[in-house]
mmCIF file of C-alpha atoms and ligand atoms in Angstrom:
data_model
loop_
_atom_site.group_PDB
_atom_site.id
_atom_site.type_symbol
_atom_site.label_atom_id
_atom_site.label_comp_id
_atom_site.label_asym_id
_atom_site.label_seq_id
_atom_site.Cartn_x
_atom_site.Cartn_y
_atom_site.Cartn_z
ATOM 1 C CA MET A 223 -19.634 -21.496 78.258
ATOM 2 C CA TYR A 224 -22.472 -24.110 77.264
ATOM 3 C CA PHE A 225 -22.719 -25.285 73.963
ATOM 4 C CA LYS A 226 -25.131 -27.851 72.060
ATOM 5 C CA GLN A 227 -25.690 -28.547 68.378
ATOM 6 C CA PHE A 228 -29.170 -29.807 67.422
ATOM 7 C CA LEU A 229 -29.440 -31.554 64.279
ATOM 8 C CA ASP A 230 -32.958 -32.295 62.579
ATOM 9 C CA GLU A 231 -32.868 -35.691 60.306
ATOM 10 C CA HIS A 232 -35.845 -34.411 58.316
ATOM 11 C CA CYS A 233 -34.600 -31.407 56.888
ATOM 12 C CA GLY A 234 -30.589 -31.787 57.435
ATOM 13 C CA CYS A 235 -30.472 -28.845 59.532
ATOM 14 C CA ALA A 236 -28.525 -27.657 62.453
ATOM 15 C CA SER A 237 -29.422 -25.298 65.227
ATOM 16 C CA TYR A 238 -27.466 -24.386 68.448
ATOM 17 C CA LEU A 239 -27.780 -23.144 71.742
ATOM 18 C CA ILE A 240 -25.113 -20.913 73.191
ATOM 19 C CA ALA A 241 -25.208 -19.932 77.207
ATOM 20 C CA SER A 242 -22.846 -18.559 79.811
ATOM 21 C CA ARG A 243 -22.803 -21.141 82.997
ATOM 22 C CA GLN A 244 -22.129 -18.096 84.952
ATOM 23 C CA SER A 245 -24.768 -15.593 83.788
ATOM 24 C CA HIS A 246 -27.270 -17.949 82.554
ATOM 25 C CA ASP A 247 -27.932 -15.779 79.454
ATOM 26 C CA ALA A 248 -28.775 -17.607 76.236
ATOM 27 C CA ALA A 249 -29.156 -17.616 72.714
ATOM 28 C CA ILE A 250 -30.344 -19.909 70.190
ATOM 29 C CA VAL A 251 -29.114 -19.936 66.572
ATOM 30 C CA ASP A 252 -31.258 -20.918 63.633
ATOM 31 C CA PRO A 253 -34.132 -22.410 66.042
ATOM 32 C CA ALA A 254 -36.053 -25.097 64.378
ATOM 33 C CA LEU A 255 -39.898 -24.770 64.189
ATOM 34 C CA ALA A 256 -40.047 -28.077 66.674
ATOM 35 C CA ILE A 257 -39.365 -25.419 69.961
ATOM 36 C CA ASP A 258 -39.967 -27.789 72.530
ATOM 37 C CA GLN A 259 -36.502 -29.829 72.144
ATOM 38 C CA TYR A 260 -34.963 -26.358 73.903
ATOM 39 C CA GLU A 261 -37.049 -26.282 77.007
ATOM 40 C CA PRO A 262 -35.740 -29.149 79.050
ATOM 41 C CA ILE A 263 -32.036 -27.546 78.978
ATOM 42 C CA LEU A 264 -33.349 -24.066 79.258
ATOM 43 C CA GLU A 265 -35.531 -25.253 82.301
ATOM 44 C CA GLU A 266 -32.837 -27.438 84.069
ATOM 45 C CA ARG A 267 -29.942 -25.072 83.839
ATOM 46 C CA ALA A 268 -31.874 -22.169 84.553
ATOM 47 C CA PHE A 269 -31.146 -20.603 81.124
ATOM 48 C CA ARG A 270 -32.795 -16.775 80.356
ATOM 49 C CA LEU A 271 -33.080 -17.020 76.490
ATOM 50 C CA ARG A 272 -32.100 -13.809 75.532
ATOM 51 C CA TYR A 273 -31.657 -13.877 71.575
ATOM 52 C CA LEU A 274 -33.056 -15.889 68.889
ATOM 53 C CA ILE A 275 -30.501 -15.334 65.610
ATOM 54 C CA ASP A 276 -31.590 -16.485 62.427
ATOM 55 C CA THR A 277 -28.626 -16.465 60.269
ATOM 56 C CA HIS A 278 -30.644 -15.608 57.094
ATOM 57 C CA VAL A 279 -34.261 -15.896 56.001
ATOM 58 C CA HIS A 280 -34.281 -19.625 55.501
ATOM 59 C CA ALA A 281 -36.182 -21.447 52.304
ATOM 60 C CA ASP A 282 -35.943 -25.136 53.436
ATOM 61 C CA HIS A 283 -37.457 -25.248 56.958
ATOM 62 C CA VAL A 284 -39.460 -22.795 59.248
ATOM 63 C CA SER A 285 -37.787 -20.836 61.948
ATOM 64 C CA GLY A 286 -39.044 -21.247 65.551
ATOM 65 C CA ALA A 287 -37.486 -17.830 66.286
ATOM 66 C CA ARG A 288 -40.599 -15.928 66.471
ATOM 67 C CA ALA A 289 -42.057 -18.626 68.608
ATOM 68 C CA LEU A 290 -39.378 -19.218 71.093
ATOM 69 C CA ALA A 291 -39.133 -15.087 71.299
ATOM 70 C CA ALA A 292 -42.496 -14.777 72.180
ATOM 71 C CA ARG A 293 -42.510 -17.682 74.808
ATOM 72 C CA HIS A 294 -39.132 -16.314 76.430
ATOM 73 C CA GLY A 295 -39.628 -12.556 76.016
ATOM 74 C CA ALA A 296 -36.331 -12.718 74.206
ATOM 75 C CA GLU A 297 -35.293 -10.922 70.800
ATOM 76 C CA VAL A 298 -35.467 -11.948 67.244
ATOM 77 C CA CYS A 299 -32.353 -10.800 65.521
ATOM 78 C CA LEU A 300 -31.451 -11.076 61.853
ATOM 79 C CA HIS A 301 -28.753 -9.052 59.719
ATOM 80 C CA GLU A 302 -29.994 -5.268 59.479
ATOM 81 C CA SER A 303 -30.670 -5.984 55.667
ATOM 82 C CA ALA A 304 -33.310 -8.847 56.439
ATOM 83 C CA ALA A 305 -36.564 -7.958 54.269
ATOM 84 C CA VAL A 306 -39.033 -9.413 56.900
ATOM 85 C CA ARG A 307 -42.704 -8.274 57.769
ATOM 86 C CA TYR A 308 -42.101 -8.321 61.512
ATOM 87 C CA PRO A 309 -39.878 -6.698 64.347
ATOM 88 C CA PHE A 310 -36.445 -7.687 64.978
ATOM 89 C CA ARG A 311 -33.333 -6.586 66.430
ATOM 90 C CA PRO A 312 -31.114 -5.434 63.492
ATOM 91 C CA LEU A 313 -27.484 -6.994 63.558
ATOM 92 C CA ARG A 314 -24.388 -4.787 62.215
ATOM 93 C CA ASP A 315 -21.199 -6.706 60.873
ATOM 94 C CA GLY A 316 -19.017 -6.356 63.747
ATOM 95 C CA GLU A 317 -21.231 -5.877 66.378
ATOM 96 C CA GLU A 318 -20.921 -8.092 69.438
ATOM 97 C CA LEU A 319 -23.854 -9.291 71.410
ATOM 98 C CA PRO A 320 -23.214 -9.995 75.268
ATOM 99 C CA LEU A 321 -23.830 -13.147 76.811
ATOM 100 C CA GLY A 322 -22.782 -12.973 80.138
ATOM 101 C CA GLN A 323 -18.652 -13.167 79.648
ATOM 102 C CA LEU A 324 -19.085 -14.538 75.985
ATOM 103 C CA ARG A 325 -19.166 -12.195 73.101
ATOM 104 C CA LEU A 326 -21.331 -13.319 70.058
ATOM 105 C CA ARG A 327 -19.800 -11.045 67.092
ATOM 106 C CA VAL A 328 -21.512 -10.895 63.538
ATOM 107 C CA LEU A 329 -19.835 -11.340 60.506
ATOM 108 C CA HIS A 330 -21.765 -10.361 57.534
ATOM 109 C CA THR A 331 -21.081 -13.231 54.836
ATOM 110 C CA PRO A 332 -23.643 -12.878 52.031
ATOM 111 C CA GLY A 333 -23.640 -15.321 48.959
ATOM 112 C CA HIS A 334 -26.254 -17.849 49.763
ATOM 113 C CA ARG A 335 -28.547 -14.946 50.841
ATOM 114 C CA PRO A 336 -27.947 -11.125 50.770
ATOM 115 C CA GLU A 337 -28.624 -10.847 54.580
ATOM 116 C CA LEU A 338 -26.558 -14.388 55.901
ATOM 117 C CA ILE A 339 -24.523 -13.627 58.867
ATOM 118 C CA SER A 340 -22.013 -15.824 60.204
ATOM 119 C CA ILE A 341 -21.524 -15.708 64.514
ATOM 120 C CA LEU A 342 -18.253 -15.680 65.919
ATOM 121 C CA ILE A 343 -18.138 -17.144 69.805
ATOM 122 C CA ILE A 344 -15.803 -15.392 71.843
ATOM 123 C CA ASN A 345 -14.884 -16.476 75.817
ATOM 124 C CA PRO A 346 -12.559 -13.653 76.708
ATOM 125 C CA PRO A 347 -11.794 -15.167 80.282
ATOM 126 C CA ARG A 348 -10.445 -18.257 77.923
ATOM 127 C CA SER A 349 -9.101 -16.637 74.756
ATOM 128 C CA PRO A 350 -9.039 -13.036 73.038
ATOM 129 C CA GLU A 351 -9.413 -15.280 70.067
ATOM 130 C CA PRO A 352 -12.652 -16.873 68.577
ATOM 131 C CA SER A 353 -13.009 -20.361 69.006
ATOM 132 C CA MET A 354 -15.875 -21.059 67.372
ATOM 133 C CA VAL A 355 -18.061 -19.994 64.576
ATOM 134 C CA LEU A 356 -21.593 -20.496 63.335
ATOM 135 C CA THR A 357 -21.352 -20.030 59.658
ATOM 136 C CA GLY A 358 -25.208 -20.454 58.324
ATOM 137 C CA ASP A 359 -25.268 -21.766 54.599
ATOM 138 C CA SER A 360 -22.017 -19.848 53.706
ATOM 139 C CA LEU A 361 -19.280 -22.306 54.674
ATOM 140 C CA LEU A 362 -20.444 -25.562 55.010
ATOM 141 C CA VAL A 363 -18.562 -28.996 55.477
ATOM 142 C CA GLY A 364 -16.411 -29.831 52.421
ATOM 143 C CA ASP A 365 -19.019 -27.563 50.813
ATOM 144 C CA VAL A 366 -20.495 -23.770 50.542
ATOM 145 C CA GLY A 367 -24.080 -22.745 50.599
ATOM 146 C CA ARG A 368 -25.961 -22.945 47.085
ATOM 147 C CA PRO A 369 -26.278 -18.824 45.513
ATOM 148 C CA ASP A 370 -29.579 -19.278 43.798
ATOM 149 C CA PHE A 371 -31.954 -18.827 46.194
ATOM 150 C CA GLY A 372 -33.051 -15.406 45.371
ATOM 151 C CA GLY A 373 -30.768 -12.437 46.221
ATOM 152 C CA GLY A 374 -27.969 -14.971 46.168
ATOM 153 C CA ASP A 375 -24.681 -14.123 44.679
ATOM 154 C CA PRO A 376 -21.502 -16.576 43.656
ATOM 155 C CA GLU A 377 -18.996 -13.871 43.856
ATOM 156 C CA ALA A 378 -20.097 -12.461 47.000
ATOM 157 C CA GLN A 379 -20.116 -16.230 48.600
ATOM 158 C CA PHE A 380 -16.507 -16.398 47.319
ATOM 159 C CA ASP A 381 -15.606 -13.209 49.187
ATOM 160 C CA SER A 382 -17.556 -14.477 52.312
ATOM 161 C CA VAL A 383 -15.860 -17.686 52.523
ATOM 162 C CA GLN A 384 -12.573 -16.190 51.788
ATOM 163 C CA ARG A 385 -12.930 -13.763 54.849
ATOM 164 C CA LEU A 386 -14.278 -16.612 57.048
ATOM 165 C CA LEU A 387 -11.078 -18.576 55.966
ATOM 166 C CA GLY A 388 -8.904 -15.708 57.576
ATOM 167 C CA LEU A 389 -9.785 -16.682 61.082
ATOM 168 C CA PRO A 390 -7.196 -18.935 62.598
ATOM 169 C CA ASP A 391 -6.955 -22.717 61.669
ATOM 170 C CA TRP A 392 -8.027 -23.787 64.976
ATOM 171 C CA VAL A 393 -11.629 -22.069 64.703
ATOM 172 C CA ALA A 394 -14.270 -24.644 64.907
ATOM 173 C CA VAL A 395 -16.672 -24.667 62.146
ATOM 174 C CA PHE A 396 -20.566 -25.243 62.731
ATOM 175 C CA PRO A 397 -22.588 -25.029 60.173
ATOM 176 C CA GLY A 398 -26.408 -24.538 59.287
ATOM 177 C CA HIS A 399 -26.647 -27.902 57.576
ATOM 178 C CA PHE A 400 -25.299 -31.027 57.669
ATOM 179 C CA GLU A 401 -27.664 -32.435 54.778
ATOM 180 C CA GLY A 402 -30.120 -31.483 52.545
ATOM 181 C CA PRO A 403 -30.910 -29.181 49.327
ATOM 182 C CA CYS A 404 -28.823 -26.156 50.654
ATOM 183 C CA GLY A 405 -25.392 -27.401 49.254
ATOM 184 C CA LYS A 406 -24.804 -30.439 46.598
ATOM 185 C CA GLY A 407 -21.631 -31.768 47.984
ATOM 186 C CA MET A 408 -21.895 -31.716 51.985
ATOM 187 C CA CYS A 409 -19.529 -34.261 53.517
ATOM 188 C CA GLY A 410 -22.404 -35.060 56.194
ATOM 189 C CA ARG A 411 -19.841 -34.505 59.338
ATOM 190 C CA PRO A 412 -21.505 -31.893 61.502
ATOM 191 C CA SER A 413 -18.515 -29.616 62.436
ATOM 192 C CA THR A 414 -15.453 -29.359 60.990
ATOM 193 C CA THR A 415 -12.113 -26.452 61.560
ATOM 194 C CA ILE A 416 -11.013 -23.678 59.190
ATOM 195 C CA GLY A 417 -7.921 -25.169 58.851
ATOM 196 C CA PHE A 418 -9.077 -28.569 57.800
ATOM 197 C CA GLU A 419 -11.849 -26.621 55.254
ATOM 198 C CA ARG A 420 -8.627 -24.198 53.791
ATOM 199 C CA ARG A 421 -6.609 -27.731 53.462
ATOM 200 C CA PHE A 422 -9.514 -30.033 52.048
ATOM 201 C CA SER A 423 -12.568 -28.324 50.737
ATOM 202 C CA PRO A 424 -13.009 -29.311 46.986
ATOM 203 C CA MET A 425 -14.427 -25.864 46.614
ATOM 204 C CA LEU A 426 -12.018 -23.876 48.543
ATOM 205 C CA VAL A 427 -9.216 -24.841 46.520
ATOM 206 C CA LEU A 428 -10.643 -23.193 43.475
ATOM 207 C CA ALA A 429 -9.878 -19.903 42.277
ATOM 208 C CA LYS A 430 -12.710 -17.443 42.033
ATOM 209 C CA ASP A 431 -13.597 -18.000 38.317
ATOM 210 C CA ALA A 432 -13.532 -21.870 39.157
ATOM 211 C CA PHE A 433 -15.593 -21.535 42.373
ATOM 212 C CA VAL A 434 -18.354 -19.324 40.213
ATOM 213 C CA SER A 435 -18.736 -21.730 37.713
ATOM 214 C CA ALA A 436 -18.718 -24.677 40.018
ATOM 215 C CA LEU A 437 -21.529 -23.296 42.231
ATOM 216 C CA THR A 438 -23.542 -22.102 39.279
ATOM 217 C CA ASN A 439 -23.249 -25.485 37.117
ATOM 218 C CA GLY A 440 -25.603 -27.685 38.179
ATOM 219 C CA VAL A 441 -27.724 -26.555 41.170
ATOM 220 C CA PRO A 442 -29.615 -28.809 43.264
ATOM 221 C CA ALA A 443 -33.709 -28.291 42.546
ATOM 222 C CA ARG A 444 -35.369 -25.718 44.697
ATOM 223 C CA PRO A 445 -36.471 -27.280 48.261
ATOM 224 C CA LEU A 446 -39.895 -29.088 48.309
ATOM 225 C CA ASN A 447 -42.300 -26.063 49.490
ATOM 226 C CA MET A 448 -39.891 -23.453 49.302
ATOM 227 C CA THR A 449 -42.251 -20.807 48.187
ATOM 228 C CA ALA A 450 -44.782 -21.316 51.217
ATOM 229 C CA ILE A 451 -41.690 -21.888 53.636
ATOM 230 C CA GLU A 452 -39.864 -18.640 52.750
ATOM 231 C CA ALA A 453 -43.488 -16.639 52.533
ATOM 232 C CA THR A 454 -43.478 -17.876 56.290
ATOM 233 C CA ASN A 455 -40.359 -17.195 57.340
ATOM 234 C CA ARG A 456 -40.813 -13.659 55.844
ATOM 235 C CA GLY A 457 -44.045 -12.974 57.716
ATOM 236 C CA THR A 458 -46.086 -12.636 54.201
ATOM 237 C CA ALA A 459 -47.607 -16.137 54.973
ATOM 238 C CA ASP A 460 -48.365 -18.370 58.090
ATOM 239 C CA LEU A 461 -47.753 -21.899 56.809
ATOM 240 C CA PRO A 462 -45.902 -23.938 59.111
ATOM 241 C CA TRP A 463 -47.263 -27.125 58.040
ATOM 242 C CA ALA A 464 -45.551 -26.835 54.766
ATOM 243 C CA MET A 465 -42.619 -28.771 56.399
ATOM 244 C CA LEU A 466 -42.502 -32.763 55.998
ATOM 245 C CA THR A 467 -42.151 -33.723 59.321
ATOM 246 C CA SER A 468 -43.258 -37.142 58.916
ATOM 247 C CA ALA A 469 -42.287 -40.150 56.550
ATOM 248 C CA PRO A 470 -45.374 -42.215 55.739
ATOM 249 C CA HIS A 471 -45.490 -45.119 53.487
ATOM 250 C CA VAL A 472 -45.932 -44.201 49.874
ATOM 251 C CA GLU A 473 -46.812 -46.592 47.154
ATOM 252 C CA ALA A 474 -44.014 -47.218 44.489
ATOM 253 C CA VAL A 475 -45.020 -47.728 40.768
ATOM 254 C CA GLY A 476 -42.725 -48.721 38.034
ATOM 255 C CA ILE A 477 -42.611 -46.868 34.645
ATOM 256 C CA GLU A 478 -44.692 -49.688 32.932
ATOM 257 C CA ALA A 479 -47.636 -49.037 34.848
ATOM 258 C CA LEU A 480 -47.795 -45.229 33.334
ATOM 259 C CA PRO A 481 -49.709 -46.426 30.040
ATOM 260 C CA LEU A 482 -52.186 -48.316 31.660
ATOM 261 C CA ARG A 483 -53.082 -45.549 34.244
ATOM 262 C CA ASP A 484 -56.689 -44.906 34.611
ATOM 263 C CA PRO A 485 -57.730 -41.754 32.938
ATOM 264 C CA GLU A 486 -59.033 -40.012 36.158
ATOM 265 C CA THR A 487 -55.436 -40.695 37.700
ATOM 266 C CA LEU A 488 -53.541 -37.194 37.706
ATOM 267 C CA LEU A 489 -49.728 -37.219 36.725
ATOM 268 C CA LEU A 490 -47.758 -34.735 38.565
ATOM 269 C CA ASP A 491 -44.416 -34.091 37.507
ATOM 270 C CA VAL A 492 -42.974 -32.054 40.499
ATOM 271 C CA ARG A 493 -39.513 -31.349 38.583
ATOM 272 C CA GLU A 494 -38.651 -27.715 37.734
ATOM 273 C CA PRO A 495 -40.530 -25.862 34.691
ATOM 274 C CA ASP A 496 -36.760 -26.392 32.853
ATOM 275 C CA GLU A 497 -36.655 -29.830 33.228
ATOM 276 C CA TYR A 498 -40.336 -30.272 32.356
ATOM 277 C CA LEU A 499 -40.267 -28.255 29.088
ATOM 278 C CA HIS A 500 -37.183 -30.370 28.283
ATOM 279 C CA GLY A 501 -38.962 -33.785 28.069
ATOM 280 C CA HIS A 502 -41.710 -35.154 30.435
ATOM 281 C CA VAL A 503 -44.164 -38.271 30.360
ATOM 282 C CA PRO A 504 -46.978 -37.625 27.850
ATOM 283 C CA GLY A 505 -49.960 -36.211 29.913
ATOM 284 C CA ALA A 506 -47.898 -35.274 33.253
ATOM 285 C CA VAL A 507 -48.870 -31.848 34.551
ATOM 286 C CA ASN A 508 -46.031 -29.616 36.108
ATOM 287 C CA LEU A 509 -46.413 -28.389 39.476
ATOM 288 C CA PRO A 510 -42.768 -28.083 41.039
ATOM 289 C CA GLN A 511 -41.993 -29.338 44.742
ATOM 290 C CA ALA A 512 -41.327 -25.678 45.656
ATOM 291 C CA ASP A 513 -44.475 -24.922 44.899
ATOM 292 C CA LEU A 514 -46.484 -27.706 46.260
ATOM 293 C CA ALA A 515 -47.693 -26.377 49.620
ATOM 294 C CA SER A 516 -48.548 -22.787 48.138
ATOM 295 C CA ARG A 517 -50.497 -24.591 45.507
ATOM 296 C CA LEU A 518 -52.061 -27.229 47.353
ATOM 297 C CA HIS A 519 -55.581 -26.126 46.682
ATOM 298 C CA GLU A 520 -54.950 -27.176 43.370
ATOM 299 C CA LEU A 521 -55.067 -30.754 43.910
ATOM 300 C CA PRO A 522 -58.032 -32.649 43.911
ATOM 301 C CA ARG A 523 -58.721 -34.917 46.762
ATOM 302 C CA ASP A 524 -60.863 -37.216 44.788
ATOM 303 C CA ARG A 525 -58.310 -38.364 42.056
ATOM 304 C CA ARG A 526 -55.657 -40.423 42.337
ATOM 305 C CA LEU A 527 -52.155 -38.765 42.381
ATOM 306 C CA LEU A 528 -49.186 -40.424 40.566
ATOM 307 C CA LEU A 529 -45.903 -38.212 41.131
ATOM 308 C CA ILE A 530 -42.937 -38.330 39.016
ATOM 309 C CA CYS A 531 -39.778 -36.275 39.117
ATOM 310 C CA GLU A 532 -36.310 -37.164 37.200
ATOM 311 C CA TYR A 533 -35.214 -40.082 39.588
ATOM 312 C CA GLY A 534 -37.765 -40.616 42.021
ATOM 313 C CA MET A 535 -36.480 -38.965 45.060
ATOM 314 C CA ARG A 536 -38.650 -35.461 44.936
ATOM 315 C CA SER A 537 -41.531 -37.450 43.887
ATOM 316 C CA LEU A 538 -41.082 -39.214 46.878
ATOM 317 C CA ARG A 539 -40.708 -36.547 49.620
ATOM 318 C CA ALA A 540 -43.787 -35.109 47.585
ATOM 319 C CA ALA A 541 -45.435 -38.046 48.058
ATOM 320 C CA GLN A 542 -44.823 -38.050 51.386
ATOM 321 C CA PHE A 543 -45.933 -34.379 52.306
ATOM 322 C CA LEU A 544 -49.089 -34.988 50.491
ATOM 323 C CA ARG A 545 -49.951 -38.520 52.555
ATOM 324 C CA GLN A 546 -49.009 -35.918 55.676
ATOM 325 C CA MET A 547 -51.816 -33.778 54.624
ATOM 326 C CA GLY A 548 -54.227 -36.270 54.407
ATOM 327 C CA TYR A 549 -54.451 -37.442 50.828
ATOM 328 C CA GLU A 550 -55.027 -41.178 50.522
ATOM 329 C CA ARG A 551 -54.423 -42.084 46.840
ATOM 330 C CA VAL A 552 -50.985 -40.857 46.488
ATOM 331 C CA ALA A 553 -48.167 -43.139 44.817
ATOM 332 C CA THR A 554 -44.614 -42.169 43.240
ATOM 333 C CA VAL A 555 -43.134 -43.759 40.100
ATOM 334 C CA ALA A 556 -40.011 -45.509 40.793
ATOM 335 C CA GLY A 557 -37.134 -44.359 38.791
ATOM 336 C CA GLY A 558 -38.840 -41.120 37.589
ATOM 337 C CA THR A 559 -38.344 -39.713 34.154
ATOM 338 C CA ALA A 560 -34.860 -40.909 33.630
ATOM 339 C CA ALA A 561 -36.270 -44.442 33.687
ATOM 340 C CA TRP A 562 -39.086 -43.772 30.950
ATOM 341 C CA ARG A 563 -36.207 -41.723 29.010
ATOM 342 C CA ALA A 564 -34.062 -44.778 29.322
ATOM 343 C CA ALA A 565 -36.710 -47.401 28.121
ATOM 344 C CA GLY A 566 -36.568 -45.377 24.946
ATOM 345 C CA ARG A 567 -40.496 -44.125 25.574
ATOM 346 C CA PRO A 568 -41.772 -41.228 24.010
ATOM 347 C CA LEU A 569 -41.295 -37.637 25.394
ATOM 348 C CA THR A 570 -43.517 -34.298 25.082
ATOM 349 C CA THR A 571 -41.421 -31.337 25.259
ATOM 350 C CA GLY A 572 -42.333 -27.530 25.348
ATOM 351 C CA GLU A 573 -42.404 -25.252 22.438
ATOM 352 C CA LEU A 574 -38.987 -23.493 23.351
ATOM 353 C CA PRO A 575 -35.515 -24.477 22.314
ATOM 354 C CA LEU A 576 -34.170 -25.122 25.485
ATOM 355 C CA LYS A 577 -30.475 -25.966 26.794
ATOM 356 C CA PRO A 578 -30.412 -29.025 28.728
ATOM 357 C CA PRO A 579 -31.541 -27.971 32.427
ATOM 358 C CA GLN A 580 -28.789 -27.513 34.924
ATOM 359 C CA ILE A 581 -30.660 -29.110 37.928
ATOM 360 C CA MET A 582 -29.298 -31.821 40.087
ATOM 361 C CA GLU A 583 -31.403 -34.311 41.910
ATOM 362 C CA THR A 584 -30.581 -35.228 45.409
ATOM 363 C CA ARG A 585 -31.109 -38.812 46.875
ATOM 364 C CA TRP A 586 -33.049 -38.212 49.828
ATOM 365 C CA SER A 587 -32.161 -41.015 51.570
ATOM 366 C CA HIS A 588 -31.716 -39.126 54.658
ATOM 367 C CA ALA A 589 -32.028 -35.317 54.258
ATOM 368 C CA GLY A 590 -29.863 -35.646 50.908
ATOM 369 C CA ALA A 591 -26.189 -35.383 50.081
ATOM 370 C CA ALA A 592 -25.463 -37.686 47.268
ATOM 371 C CA SER A 593 -26.142 -36.379 43.867
ATOM 372 C CA HIS A 594 -26.104 -37.422 40.628
HETATM 373 FE FE1 LIG B 295 -30.284 -21.760 53.753
#
């Protein structure tokens, strides 16, 4: 067999090329939008691409599955329950896709999303038992996928992960993410084993009730441009430019600059609405980072844009995206609303009495991981 993991440093995503060296049949699981990265291997090894499998409808990166399928005459495969507006091969739990002598066995493991599947890789000439499992955003390294992306279910996630833990200890686990906003405690390693996670994952030692509350208390903010990215992956929009693919320099200003700002400057709070209503810098306008690309037309190009969030990480990424989209006069507020609050400055709050928002901000030094 042939197996290669591709890691995307911008979004913390992993994709996988699996092939039979005997038959030359190949599959890619969770293909990135940068599809040219797979071509040299396909060409040099004369692999024939048969399947593009998305483990689920992604919310944080645009899938390259349809583009690769069109280029290679291959099939786009998703779980049969996937709600997308384009033709695909519907996969059922327990079904096996043949890849030369290899077998790709589908396990329905909902929780992060209802349609999420894991793929067991079996190589019968070597062993009747699986040696690897691609888990999408169900079982991650040191973590599990968050359940709040629409249709997610923390109890289903518990059951799915328990099902995966029923696999033999030796099975190597290759997740859909090694960093990024789809989990909040990923360790950063790109792979693990069932046995190691069963023994040492902080989530997997919890009973169901504790697991559910650990998953639902303090979720990371929805990813940058999630609305546009998810709609693109569902086939209801075509906004592949909504991915942040560069890291342009962005000017950073301190909170002391806020009271002195020019009246034509637009102060944009990119946190979630709950966080904004709970207290924001006076005059700030709310546009959550998840909706930035889908509401880009609301942002004037002739005014200076000052972006603020809770600690400064989301606003930096959002500002980088605006720079990528050609906005020239963009800056980020270092330290964010937390620094403003800590300095004893006044906050404007919403009208509703709200409990403190349960949002965690990811530190995006790379794709994420460490959090508050
Ligand atoms: Fe995901």
